[in-house]
mmCIF file of C-alpha atoms in Angstrom:
data_model
loop_
_atom_site.group_PDB
_atom_site.id
_atom_site.type_symbol
_atom_site.label_atom_id
_atom_site.label_comp_id
_atom_site.label_asym_id
_atom_site.label_seq_id
_atom_site.Cartn_x
_atom_site.Cartn_y
_atom_site.Cartn_z
ATOM 1 C CA MET A 296 -67.298 -26.897 -190.210
ATOM 2 C CA LYS A 297 -64.666 -27.807 -193.240
ATOM 3 C CA LYS A 298 -63.545 -30.733 -190.366
ATOM 4 C CA LEU A 299 -66.871 -32.246 -189.890
ATOM 5 C CA ILE A 300 -67.882 -31.847 -193.526
ATOM 6 C CA THR A 301 -64.247 -33.929 -194.559
ATOM 7 C CA LEU A 302 -65.350 -36.198 -192.256
ATOM 8 C CA PHE A 303 -69.059 -36.726 -193.232
ATOM 9 C CA ALA A 304 -67.040 -37.306 -196.797
ATOM 10 C CA ILE A 305 -65.027 -39.589 -195.841
ATOM 11 C CA ILE A 306 -67.391 -41.475 -193.760
ATOM 12 C CA PHE A 307 -69.628 -41.942 -197.135
ATOM 13 C CA ALA A 308 -66.727 -42.764 -199.576
ATOM 14 C CA VAL A 309 -65.450 -45.408 -196.861
ATOM 15 C CA ASN A 310 -69.681 -46.964 -196.832
ATOM 16 C CA ILE A 311 -69.993 -46.545 -200.463
ATOM 17 C CA SER A 312 -66.472 -48.790 -201.335
ATOM 18 C CA PHE A 313 -67.334 -51.016 -198.592
ATOM 19 C CA GLY A 314 -70.624 -52.134 -198.517
ATOM 20 C CA GLN A 315 -71.859 -54.490 -201.582
ATOM 21 C CA LYS A 316 -74.606 -53.042 -203.438
ATOM 22 C CA TYR A 317 -77.452 -55.489 -204.928
ATOM 23 C CA ASP A 318 -80.145 -55.259 -207.461
ATOM 24 C CA SER A 319 -82.669 -57.270 -205.977
ATOM 25 C CA PHE A 320 -85.374 -59.361 -207.754
ATOM 26 C CA GLY A 321 -88.541 -61.070 -206.179
ATOM 27 C CA GLU A 322 -89.218 -60.398 -202.622
ATOM 28 C CA LYS A 323 -86.641 -58.304 -200.541
ATOM 29 C CA ILE A 324 -84.145 -60.181 -199.304
ATOM 30 C CA LYS A 325 -80.715 -59.552 -197.456
ATOM 31 C CA PRO A 326 -77.483 -60.957 -198.060
ATOM 32 C CA SER A 327 -76.496 -61.792 -194.252
ATOM 33 C CA GLY A 328 -77.000 -64.916 -193.134
ATOM 34 C CA ALA A 329 -76.478 -67.058 -196.758
ATOM 35 C CA ILE A 330 -74.936 -70.847 -196.405
ATOM 36 C CA PRO A 331 -72.340 -72.196 -199.169
ATOM 37 C CA THR A 332 -74.093 -74.372 -201.455
ATOM 38 C CA ALA A 333 -71.657 -77.196 -200.282
ATOM 39 C CA GLU A 334 -73.864 -76.544 -196.781
ATOM 40 C CA LEU A 335 -76.945 -76.337 -198.482
ATOM 41 C CA ALA A 336 -76.280 -79.569 -200.467
ATOM 42 C CA LYS A 337 -75.700 -81.084 -196.550
ATOM 43 C CA LYS A 338 -78.869 -80.260 -195.286
ATOM 44 C CA ALA A 339 -80.706 -81.261 -197.901
ATOM 45 C CA ALA A 340 -79.077 -84.478 -197.955
ATOM 46 C CA GLU A 341 -80.364 -84.798 -194.384
ATOM 47 C CA LYS A 342 -83.656 -83.596 -194.343
ATOM 48 C CA GLY A 343 -85.123 -83.730 -197.690
ATOM 49 C CA THR A 344 -86.583 -80.333 -198.257
ATOM 50 C CA VAL A 345 -84.724 -77.203 -197.029
ATOM 51 C CA ASP A 346 -85.773 -73.493 -196.509
ATOM 52 C CA ALA A 347 -82.660 -71.527 -196.791
ATOM 53 C CA LYS A 348 -80.674 -68.205 -197.882
ATOM 54 C CA VAL A 349 -77.929 -69.429 -200.080
ATOM 55 C CA THR A 350 -74.494 -67.730 -201.919
ATOM 56 C CA GLY A 351 -73.326 -69.497 -204.836
ATOM 57 C CA VAL A 352 -71.816 -68.867 -208.324
ATOM 58 C CA VAL A 353 -74.392 -68.186 -211.055
ATOM 59 C CA GLU A 354 -73.435 -71.000 -213.718
ATOM 60 C CA SER A 355 -75.939 -70.227 -216.444
ATOM 61 C CA VAL A 356 -79.080 -68.409 -217.075
ATOM 62 C CA CYS A 357 -81.907 -69.055 -219.048
ATOM 63 C CA GLN A 358 -81.456 -67.045 -222.535
ATOM 64 C CA VAL A 359 -84.988 -66.911 -223.946
ATOM 65 C CA LYS A 360 -86.377 -64.351 -220.785
ATOM 66 C CA GLY A 361 -83.944 -65.170 -217.376
ATOM 67 C CA CYS A 362 -86.953 -67.675 -216.414
ATOM 68 C CA TRP A 363 -84.693 -70.340 -214.817
ATOM 69 C CA MET A 364 -80.748 -70.413 -213.455
ATOM 70 C CA LYS A 365 -77.570 -72.867 -212.728
ATOM 71 C CA VAL A 366 -75.448 -72.564 -209.772
ATOM 72 C CA LYS A 367 -72.411 -73.908 -209.442
ATOM 73 C CA MET A 368 -72.108 -76.798 -206.397
ATOM 74 C CA ASP A 369 -68.834 -77.967 -205.125
ATOM 75 C CA ASP A 370 -69.169 -81.215 -206.323
ATOM 76 C CA GLY A 371 -68.877 -79.991 -209.951
ATOM 77 C CA GLN A 372 -72.594 -80.123 -210.550
ATOM 78 C CA THR A 373 -75.241 -77.464 -210.844
ATOM 79 C CA MET A 374 -78.640 -76.820 -208.920
ATOM 80 C CA ARG A 375 -80.978 -75.365 -211.221
ATOM 81 C CA VAL A 376 -82.717 -72.454 -209.412
ATOM 82 C CA THR A 377 -86.199 -71.871 -210.776
ATOM 83 C CA PHE A 378 -88.595 -68.393 -209.683
ATOM 84 C CA LYS A 379 -91.521 -68.930 -207.016
ATOM 85 C CA ASP A 380 -94.924 -68.791 -209.086
ATOM 86 C CA TYR A 381 -92.962 -68.032 -212.338
ATOM 87 C CA GLY A 382 -93.176 -64.506 -210.432
ATOM 88 C CA PHE A 383 -89.968 -62.829 -211.338
ATOM 89 C CA PHE A 384 -86.820 -63.614 -213.666
ATOM 90 C CA VAL A 385 -83.095 -62.317 -213.301
ATOM 91 C CA PRO A 386 -80.968 -60.482 -215.989
ATOM 92 C CA LYS A 387 -79.357 -63.436 -218.914
ATOM 93 C CA ASP A 388 -76.137 -61.537 -218.208
ATOM 94 C CA ILE A 389 -75.459 -62.819 -214.734
ATOM 95 C CA ALA A 390 -73.135 -66.033 -215.533
ATOM 96 C CA GLY A 391 -70.027 -65.967 -213.350
ATOM 97 C CA LYS A 392 -71.096 -63.457 -210.506
ATOM 98 C CA THR A 393 -71.456 -64.398 -206.988
ATOM 99 C CA ILE A 394 -75.518 -64.358 -206.198
ATOM 100 C CA VAL A 395 -77.676 -64.633 -202.868
ATOM 101 C CA PHE A 396 -81.421 -66.441 -202.871
ATOM 102 C CA GLU A 397 -83.518 -67.578 -200.543
ATOM 103 C CA GLY A 398 -86.637 -70.056 -200.479
ATOM 104 C CA ASN A 399 -86.774 -74.054 -200.576
ATOM 105 C CA ALA A 400 -84.360 -76.400 -201.818
ATOM 106 C CA LYS A 401 -85.458 -80.076 -202.162
ATOM 107 C CA THR A 402 -84.549 -83.498 -204.126
ATOM 108 C CA LYS A 403 -86.259 -83.491 -207.390
ATOM 109 C CA THR A 404 -86.892 -85.585 -210.703
ATOM 110 C CA THR A 405 -87.081 -83.948 -214.030
ATOM 111 C CA SER A 406 -88.847 -85.252 -216.250
ATOM 112 C CA VAL A 407 -87.014 -85.680 -219.926
ATOM 113 C CA GLU A 408 -90.052 -83.245 -221.676
ATOM 114 C CA GLU A 409 -88.962 -80.204 -218.793
ATOM 115 C CA LEU A 410 -85.361 -81.090 -219.338
ATOM 116 C CA ARG A 411 -85.523 -81.018 -223.110
ATOM 117 C CA HIS A 412 -87.119 -78.084 -222.949
ATOM 118 C CA TYR A 413 -84.292 -76.242 -220.633
ATOM 119 C CA ALA A 414 -82.066 -77.149 -223.086
ATOM 120 C CA GLU A 415 -83.931 -75.154 -225.520
ATOM 121 C CA ASP A 416 -83.777 -72.725 -223.233
ATOM 122 C CA ALA A 417 -80.210 -72.931 -222.426
ATOM 123 C CA GLY A 418 -79.551 -72.448 -226.692
ATOM 124 C CA LYS A 419 -78.613 -76.307 -226.776
ATOM 125 C CA SER A 420 -78.509 -77.820 -230.630
ATOM 126 C CA LYS A 421 -81.205 -79.887 -232.136
ATOM 127 C CA ASP A 422 -79.006 -83.276 -231.782
ATOM 128 C CA GLU A 423 -78.210 -81.992 -228.010
ATOM 129 C CA ILE A 424 -81.511 -81.994 -226.834
ATOM 130 C CA ALA A 425 -82.243 -85.501 -228.718
ATOM 131 C CA LYS A 426 -79.551 -86.921 -226.551
ATOM 132 C CA ILE A 427 -82.084 -85.972 -223.426
ATOM 133 C CA THR A 428 -83.888 -89.849 -223.405
ATOM 134 C CA GLU A 429 -83.442 -90.235 -219.577
ATOM 135 C CA PRO A 430 -85.259 -88.311 -216.084
ATOM 136 C CA LYS A 431 -82.551 -86.812 -213.710
ATOM 137 C CA THR A 432 -82.866 -86.800 -210.014
ATOM 138 C CA GLU A 433 -81.048 -83.530 -208.473
ATOM 139 C CA LEU A 434 -81.029 -80.797 -206.102
ATOM 140 C CA ALA A 435 -83.286 -78.128 -207.098
ATOM 141 C CA PHE A 436 -84.366 -74.511 -206.077
ATOM 142 C CA GLU A 437 -87.105 -72.342 -205.731
ATOM 143 C CA ALA A 438 -86.204 -68.742 -204.829
ATOM 144 C CA ASN A 439 -88.598 -66.349 -203.613
ATOM 145 C CA GLY A 440 -85.981 -63.867 -203.945
ATOM 146 C CA VAL A 441 -82.480 -63.043 -205.602
ATOM 147 C CA LEU A 442 -79.630 -60.399 -205.032
ATOM 148 C CA VAL A 443 -77.336 -59.700 -207.809
ATOM 149 C CA PRO A 444 -74.650 -57.829 -207.365
ATOM 150 C CA LYS A 445 -74.351 -54.141 -209.384
ATOM 151 C CA ASN A 446 -71.210 -53.779 -211.564
#
């Protein structure tokens, strides 16, 4: 009986140490099958609009309430990730974490007004906000679910 209990304890400990644990936001998704941001960019360039599950590193998060985040792309740019129907938010302190998110990517032109709003949410100065004078065309993502690693 002792050997059986010891075996279960070892299996449990291995499962905890090797199994990645996540906090889930929005729809429940699983981490398996996620593609890197570089692959997403290629697919979006080919198809225009792409439904995908993606993994990437968070560069920044809206500091007002976590209502959007920027994820690093391989080319040094970032991709803005918003949340479906403004239905959920992510923690404001997840910059630097590798996350998984699922939803729809497409090339989008963001207006000057919206860019200024995002800059304000990010805590940019009035001078920095005033320098935004042209719309920006970029890859944007609307997530319906996000997984953030615990700890």
